[in-house]
Tab-separated table of C-alpha atoms in Angstrom:
chain	number	residue	atom	x	y	z
A	16	MET	CA	-82.362	419.026	209.225
A	17	ALA	CA	-83.366	415.707	210.873
A	18	VAL	CA	-80.998	412.948	210.349
A	19	SER	CA	-81.684	409.173	211.172
A	20	HIS	CA	-79.565	406.166	210.488
A	21	ARG	CA	-79.981	402.740	211.843
A	22	LEU	CA	-77.361	400.049	211.947
A	23	PHE	CA	-77.866	396.443	211.091
A	24	ARG	CA	-76.248	394.435	213.835
A	25	PRO	CA	-75.586	390.726	213.448
A	26	ALA	CA	-75.933	388.953	216.764
A	27	THR	CA	-72.653	387.187	216.354
A	28	ALA	CA	-70.747	390.078	214.895
A	29	THR	CA	-67.195	390.537	216.318
A	30	VAL	CA	-65.646	393.946	216.472
A	31	LYS	CA	-61.772	394.059	216.222
A	32	ASN	CA	-59.160	396.635	216.381
A	33	THR	CA	-57.509	397.281	212.902
A	34	ILE	CA	-54.877	399.752	211.766
A	35	SER	CA	-55.354	403.434	212.232
A	36	SER	CA	-55.957	405.552	209.317
A	37	PHE	CA	-53.057	407.472	208.040
A	38	PHE	CA	-52.664	411.074	206.645
A	39	ILE	CA	-49.851	412.043	204.482
A	40	ARG	CA	-47.613	414.900	205.463
A	41	SER	CA	-45.378	417.233	203.773
A	42	ILE	CA	-41.706	416.841	204.028
A	43	SER	CA	-41.247	419.718	206.388
A	44	SER	CA	-43.599	418.276	208.882
A	45	SER	CA	-41.609	415.101	208.369
A	46	SER	CA	-38.576	416.661	209.445
A	47	SER	CA	-40.121	418.617	212.480
A	48	SER	CA	-41.607	415.578	213.987
A	49	SER	CA	-38.616	413.462	213.906
A	50	SER	CA	-37.243	414.548	217.177
A	51	SER	CA	-40.266	412.696	219.178
A	52	GLY	CA	-41.366	409.209	218.773
A	53	PRO	CA	-40.454	406.627	216.193
A	54	SER	CA	-39.158	407.850	212.634
A	55	LEU	CA	-38.916	406.188	209.323
A	56	ASP	CA	-35.734	405.830	207.600
A	57	PRO	CA	-36.514	404.446	203.984
A	58	LYS	CA	-33.092	405.428	202.920
A	59	ILE	CA	-34.590	407.678	200.119
A	60	ASP	CA	-35.188	411.349	199.986
A	61	LEU	CA	-38.038	413.213	198.187
A	62	GLU	CA	-35.888	414.221	195.114
A	63	GLU	CA	-34.980	410.576	194.604
A	64	ALA	CA	-38.655	409.303	195.119
A	65	ALA	CA	-39.800	412.068	192.564
A	66	ALA	CA	-37.330	410.847	190.057
A	67	GLN	CA	-38.321	407.337	190.442
A	68	LEU	CA	-41.946	408.333	190.073
A	69	GLU	CA	-41.081	410.324	186.960
A	70	LYS	CA	-39.494	407.341	185.371
A	71	SER	CA	-42.342	404.972	186.249
A	72	SER	CA	-45.076	407.494	185.021
A	73	SER	CA	-43.345	408.329	181.743
A	74	SER	CA	-42.947	404.633	181.057
A	75	SER	CA	-46.497	403.691	181.725
A	76	SER	CA	-47.749	406.543	179.361
A	77	SER	CA	-46.067	405.027	176.401
A	78	SER	CA	-47.544	401.506	176.740
A	79	SER	CA	-50.390	400.119	174.844
A	80	PRO	CA	-53.360	402.490	174.564
A	81	SER	CA	-56.492	402.074	176.666
A	82	PRO	CA	-59.249	399.919	175.143
A	83	TYR	CA	-61.758	402.726	175.964
A	84	LYS	CA	-61.830	404.987	172.747
A	85	GLY	CA	-58.037	404.706	172.616
A	86	ARG	CA	-57.372	406.990	175.391
A	87	ASN	CA	-54.964	406.752	178.441
A	88	PHE	CA	-56.696	408.147	181.356
A	89	HIS	CA	-54.826	409.686	184.106
A	90	TRP	CA	-57.495	410.852	186.578
A	91	VAL	CA	-57.381	411.447	190.423
A	92	PHE	CA	-60.162	411.140	192.991
A	93	LEU	CA	-60.144	413.461	195.897
A	94	GLY	CA	-62.827	413.246	198.861
A	95	CYS	CA	-63.043	412.942	202.437
A	96	PRO	CA	-62.485	409.588	204.292
A	97	GLY	CA	-65.635	407.446	203.811
A	98	VAL	CA	-67.162	409.507	200.997
A	99	GLY	CA	-66.812	406.410	198.604
A	100	LYS	CA	-63.653	407.296	196.497
A	101	GLY	CA	-62.845	403.688	196.305
A	102	THR	CA	-66.221	402.557	195.302
A	103	TYR	CA	-66.598	405.022	192.187
A	104	ALA	CA	-62.793	404.884	191.399
A	105	SER	CA	-63.050	400.927	191.085
A	106	ARG	CA	-66.227	401.203	188.943
A	107	LEU	CA	-64.552	403.567	186.698
A	108	SER	CA	-61.701	401.547	186.457
A	109	SER	CA	-63.626	398.638	185.223
A	110	LEU	CA	-65.431	400.873	182.820
A	111	LEU	CA	-62.443	402.625	181.404
A	112	GLY	CA	-60.072	399.628	181.455
A	113	VAL	CA	-57.322	401.343	183.646
A	114	PRO	CA	-56.102	400.360	186.972
A	115	HIS	CA	-57.325	401.813	190.358
A	116	ILE	CA	-54.399	402.549	192.490
A	117	ALA	CA	-55.153	403.429	196.107
A	118	THR	CA	-52.277	404.664	198.053
A	119	GLY	CA	-54.044	403.437	201.293
A	120	ASP	CA	-53.997	399.721	199.799
A	121	LEU	CA	-50.342	400.249	199.031
A	122	VAL	CA	-49.581	401.327	202.612
A	123	ARG	CA	-51.615	398.381	203.988
A	124	ASP	CA	-49.771	395.976	201.649
A	125	GLU	CA	-46.427	397.279	202.886
A	126	LEU	CA	-47.513	396.951	206.547
A	127	SER	CA	-48.524	393.221	205.876
A	128	SER	CA	-44.949	392.431	204.502
A	129	SER	CA	-42.034	391.276	206.833
A	130	GLY	CA	-39.360	393.828	205.738
A	131	LEU	CA	-37.428	396.460	207.908
A	132	LEU	CA	-39.485	399.233	206.425
A	133	SER	CA	-42.636	397.459	207.432
A	134	SER	CA	-41.561	397.500	211.072
A	135	GLN	CA	-40.656	401.104	211.078
A	136	LEU	CA	-43.896	402.069	209.434
A	137	LYS	CA	-45.984	400.066	211.885
A	138	GLU	CA	-44.331	401.950	214.697
A	139	LEU	CA	-45.254	405.332	213.041
A	140	VAL	CA	-48.782	404.136	212.560
A	141	ASN	CA	-49.108	402.867	216.127
A	142	HIS	CA	-47.825	406.185	217.587
A	143	GLY	CA	-50.213	408.236	215.335
A	144	LYS	CA	-47.394	409.555	213.261
A	145	LEU	CA	-47.934	410.591	209.505
A	146	VAL	CA	-46.421	408.780	206.658
A	147	PRO	CA	-43.767	410.977	205.029
A	148	ASP	CA	-44.144	412.036	201.323
A	149	GLU	CA	-41.069	410.394	200.080
A	150	PHE	CA	-42.338	407.005	201.335
A	151	ILE	CA	-45.802	407.345	199.695
A	152	ILE	CA	-44.180	408.481	196.447
A	153	SER	CA	-41.782	405.706	196.453
A	154	LEU	CA	-44.671	403.096	196.850
A	155	LEU	CA	-46.558	404.769	193.950
A	156	SER	CA	-43.551	404.661	191.806
A	157	LYS	CA	-43.048	401.076	192.516
A	158	ARG	CA	-46.789	400.196	191.807
A	159	LEU	CA	-46.651	402.153	188.427
A	160	GLU	CA	-43.354	400.390	187.365
A	161	ALA	CA	-44.982	397.008	188.244
A	162	GLY	CA	-48.020	398.205	186.083
A	163	LYS	CA	-45.841	399.023	183.165
A	164	GLU	CA	-44.315	395.637	183.119
A	165	LYS	CA	-48.063	394.223	182.940
A	166	GLY	CA	-48.835	396.597	180.026
A	167	GLU	CA	-51.172	398.816	181.932
A	168	ALA	CA	-52.025	402.244	180.391
A	169	GLY	CA	-53.229	405.085	182.455
A	170	TYR	CA	-54.533	405.086	185.978
A	171	ILE	CA	-57.144	406.441	188.472
A	172	LEU	CA	-55.317	407.331	191.661
A	173	ASP	CA	-57.207	407.312	194.985
A	174	GLY	CA	-55.887	408.998	198.092
A	175	PHE	CA	-53.021	410.693	196.234
A	176	PRO	CA	-52.106	413.581	196.277
A	177	ARG	CA	-53.195	414.990	199.669
A	178	THR	CA	-50.921	417.804	199.881
A	179	VAL	CA	-49.812	420.443	197.597
A	180	THR	CA	-46.159	419.170	197.733
A	181	GLN	CA	-47.471	415.809	196.447
A	182	ALA	CA	-49.556	417.570	193.745
A	183	GLU	CA	-46.646	419.607	192.566
A	184	ILE	CA	-44.316	416.556	192.180
A	185	LEU	CA	-47.120	414.537	190.378
A	186	GLU	CA	-47.791	417.635	188.072
A	187	GLY	CA	-44.143	417.714	187.299
A	188	VAL	CA	-43.740	414.048	186.155
A	189	THR	CA	-47.105	413.314	184.471
A	190	ASN	CA	-50.020	415.123	182.896
A	191	ILE	CA	-53.316	414.711	185.071
A	192	ASP	CA	-56.336	414.926	182.855
A	193	LEU	CA	-58.930	415.288	185.553
A	194	VAL	CA	-59.512	415.382	189.375
A	195	ILE	CA	-62.792	414.411	190.578
A	196	ASN	CA	-63.703	415.838	193.982
A	197	LEU	CA	-66.362	413.825	195.539
A	198	LYS	CA	-68.515	415.636	198.185
A	199	LEU	CA	-71.219	414.415	200.617
A	200	ARG	CA	-73.302	415.909	203.356
A	201	GLU	CA	-71.302	415.781	206.512
A	202	GLU	CA	-74.101	414.188	208.533
A	203	ALA	CA	-74.313	411.444	205.999
A	204	LEU	CA	-70.721	411.141	205.795
A	205	LEU	CA	-70.391	410.607	209.541
A	206	ALA	CA	-73.158	408.038	209.548
A	207	LYS	CA	-71.458	406.255	206.644
A	208	CYS	CA	-68.142	406.047	208.478
A	209	LEU	CA	-69.594	404.730	211.701
A	210	GLY	CA	-71.553	401.995	209.659
A	211	ARG	CA	-68.407	400.710	207.888
A	212	ARG	CA	-67.821	396.991	208.315
A	213	ILE	CA	-65.175	394.549	206.870
A	214	CYS	CA	-65.369	390.726	206.617
A	215	SER	CA	-62.472	389.504	208.480
A	216	GLU	CA	-62.287	386.530	206.282
A	217	CYS	CA	-62.777	387.611	202.704
A	218	GLY	CA	-62.073	391.326	203.048
A	219	ALA	CA	-65.226	392.454	201.492
A	220	ASN	CA	-66.622	395.921	202.467
A	221	TYR	CA	-70.143	396.631	203.915
A	222	ASN	CA	-72.034	399.215	205.317
A	223	VAL	CA	-74.760	398.577	207.867
A	224	ALA	CA	-76.013	401.907	208.291
A	225	CYS	CA	-79.385	403.032	206.671
A	226	ILE	CA	-79.101	406.743	206.195
A	227	ASP	CA	-82.244	408.902	205.853
A	228	ILE	CA	-82.064	412.648	205.757
A	229	LYS	CA	-84.969	414.610	205.611
A	230	GLY	CA	-84.859	417.535	203.387
A	231	ASP	CA	-85.816	421.132	204.266
A	232	ASN	CA	-86.219	422.712	200.665
A	233	ASP	CA	-85.044	422.198	197.171
A	234	ASP	CA	-81.584	423.118	198.084
A	235	SER	CA	-81.327	420.557	200.702
A	236	PRO	CA	-83.492	417.722	199.247
A	237	ARG	CA	-84.128	414.307	201.243
A	238	MET	CA	-81.273	411.819	200.949
A	239	TYR	CA	-81.654	408.103	201.224
A	240	MET	CA	-78.799	405.612	201.261
A	241	PRO	CA	-79.755	401.936	202.047
A	242	PRO	CA	-77.308	399.803	203.873
A	243	LEU	CA	-74.960	397.574	202.026
A	244	LEU	CA	-75.431	394.255	204.059
A	245	PRO	CA	-73.531	391.296	204.079
A	246	PRO	CA	-74.512	387.851	202.889
A	247	PRO	CA	-75.187	385.250	205.565
A	248	SER	CA	-71.679	383.813	205.121
A	249	CYS	CA	-70.001	387.110	206.232
A	250	GLU	CA	-72.500	388.172	208.970
A	251	SER	CA	-70.450	386.681	211.806
A	252	LYS	CA	-67.089	387.753	210.604
A	253	LEU	CA	-67.725	391.337	210.515
A	254	ILE	CA	-65.218	393.745	211.973
A	255	SER	CA	-64.961	397.509	212.252
A	256	ARG	CA	-62.070	399.947	212.464
A	257	ALA	CA	-61.015	400.996	215.912
A	258	ASP	CA	-60.837	404.618	214.817
A	259	ASP	CA	-64.434	404.578	213.378
A	260	THR	CA	-66.039	406.462	216.318
A	261	GLU	CA	-67.692	409.765	216.099
A	262	GLU	CA	-65.040	411.833	217.935
A	263	VAL	CA	-62.198	410.351	215.761
A	264	VAL	CA	-64.163	410.545	212.432
A	265	LYS	CA	-64.969	414.225	213.100
A	266	GLU	CA	-61.232	414.982	213.815
A	267	ARG	CA	-60.288	413.173	210.746
A	268	LEU	CA	-62.628	415.064	208.763
A	269	ARG	CA	-61.337	418.334	210.210
A	270	ILE	CA	-57.912	417.295	209.363
A	271	TYR	CA	-58.516	416.308	205.812
A	272	ASN	CA	-60.429	419.449	205.063
A	273	LYS	CA	-57.460	421.626	206.369
A	274	MET	CA	-54.847	419.702	204.272
A	275	THR	CA	-56.801	418.981	201.117
A	276	GLN	CA	-58.389	422.520	200.548
A	277	PRO	CA	-55.071	423.916	198.962
A	278	VAL	CA	-54.898	420.880	196.960
A	279	GLU	CA	-58.462	421.596	195.531
A	280	GLU	CA	-57.490	425.011	194.768
A	281	PHE	CA	-54.237	423.895	193.123
A	282	TYR	CA	-56.284	421.899	190.553
A	283	ARG	CA	-59.054	424.382	190.388
A	284	LYS	CA	-56.588	427.160	188.969
A	285	ARG	CA	-55.398	424.732	186.395
A	286	GLY	CA	-59.024	423.898	185.142
A	287	LYS	CA	-58.733	420.188	186.151
A	288	LEU	CA	-61.069	420.093	189.046
A	289	LEU	CA	-64.509	418.520	188.794
A	290	GLU	CA	-66.665	418.974	192.040
A	291	PHE	CA	-69.512	416.323	192.172
A	292	GLU	CA	-71.933	416.280	195.141
A	293	LEU	CA	-73.134	412.726	195.744
A	294	PRO	CA	-76.955	412.989	195.799
A	295	GLY	CA	-77.503	409.609	197.443
A	296	GLY	CA	-76.504	405.908	197.301
A	297	ILE	CA	-74.804	404.295	194.286
A	298	PRO	CA	-78.037	403.643	192.152
A	299	GLU	CA	-78.836	407.322	192.260
A	300	SER	CA	-75.089	408.830	192.154
A	301	TRP	CA	-73.550	406.440	189.552
A	302	PRO	CA	-75.520	407.587	186.511
A	303	ARG	CA	-75.144	411.168	187.410
A	304	LEU	CA	-71.588	410.743	187.732
A	305	LEU	CA	-71.203	409.307	184.335
A	306	ARG	CA	-73.278	412.205	182.931
A	307	ALA	CA	-71.074	414.676	184.542
A	308	LEU	CA	-68.059	412.669	183.015
A	309	ASN	CA	-69.630	412.573	179.543
A	310	LEU	CA	-69.707	408.611	179.641
A	311	GLU	CA	-73.471	408.157	179.967
A	312	ASN	CA	-73.753	407.376	176.320
A	313	ASP	CA	-71.491	404.487	176.190
A	314	LYS	CA	-72.885	401.097	176.263
A	315	GLN	CA	-70.369	399.995	179.036
A	316	SER	CA	-71.872	402.601	181.416
A	317	ALA	CA	-74.600	400.184	182.059
A	318	ILE	CA	-72.279	397.915	184.477
A	319	ALA	CA	-74.020	397.527	187.801
């Protein structure tokens, strides 16, 4: 199978280092790694964090119903880094009227703060350490509590859970309706990750890769994904993540698959897993995803 992808390169684009991606570890690995390198001491334990999450989750479920057919949606998005979880979760968030909560954003917000916990977390990330379960759960519970105070109902989680430990805790405190597992051919996924760019001024996300995968047969059709190019005002301000290199991306995918396959099986056994293979870019994939979710007939599904 031949794969080609071209990168749009603005002449004045600047490439800067950004924070490395993080992977969530189980509490056992948190303990075993504490003997080397920096450690995080949030002064909470896993049991306390789970209790906090239960309080926040149960409170948010009792708030005003979702404007979409009177339902509270409690959905989870799974998928490899770079597959597009944030893109499709954000679109469904707008369509369904429920918040899109990305744990990666919660960690980045904490990193940008000036507290003691932020300093400890930065040391962990800079040394390639993994963020403990209790810390992620604590951040999530705080976010749900804040949403409850604003009258939010339901949520779409993006980036959580990534371990069976997290899935068990989440299942114990709330009823997840559906887990959407986005999949994409590895060669397209790699090209997408290498083409990711962010505007350093406005924070908008773009992708400069033009992906064209020639199909071999009906089981492996041609896949075309056009680039998502920036407007002229952002061209000279594009940055890329320091860890978006081919070697690092492949290793990130390997670790993700190893960690997440048990999570997929956890939800598959409970009849909550929807596996969705992305056929191409947003114009092709979005309508098919709506059909898979039985949302295609609603007039709101026409959002661009």
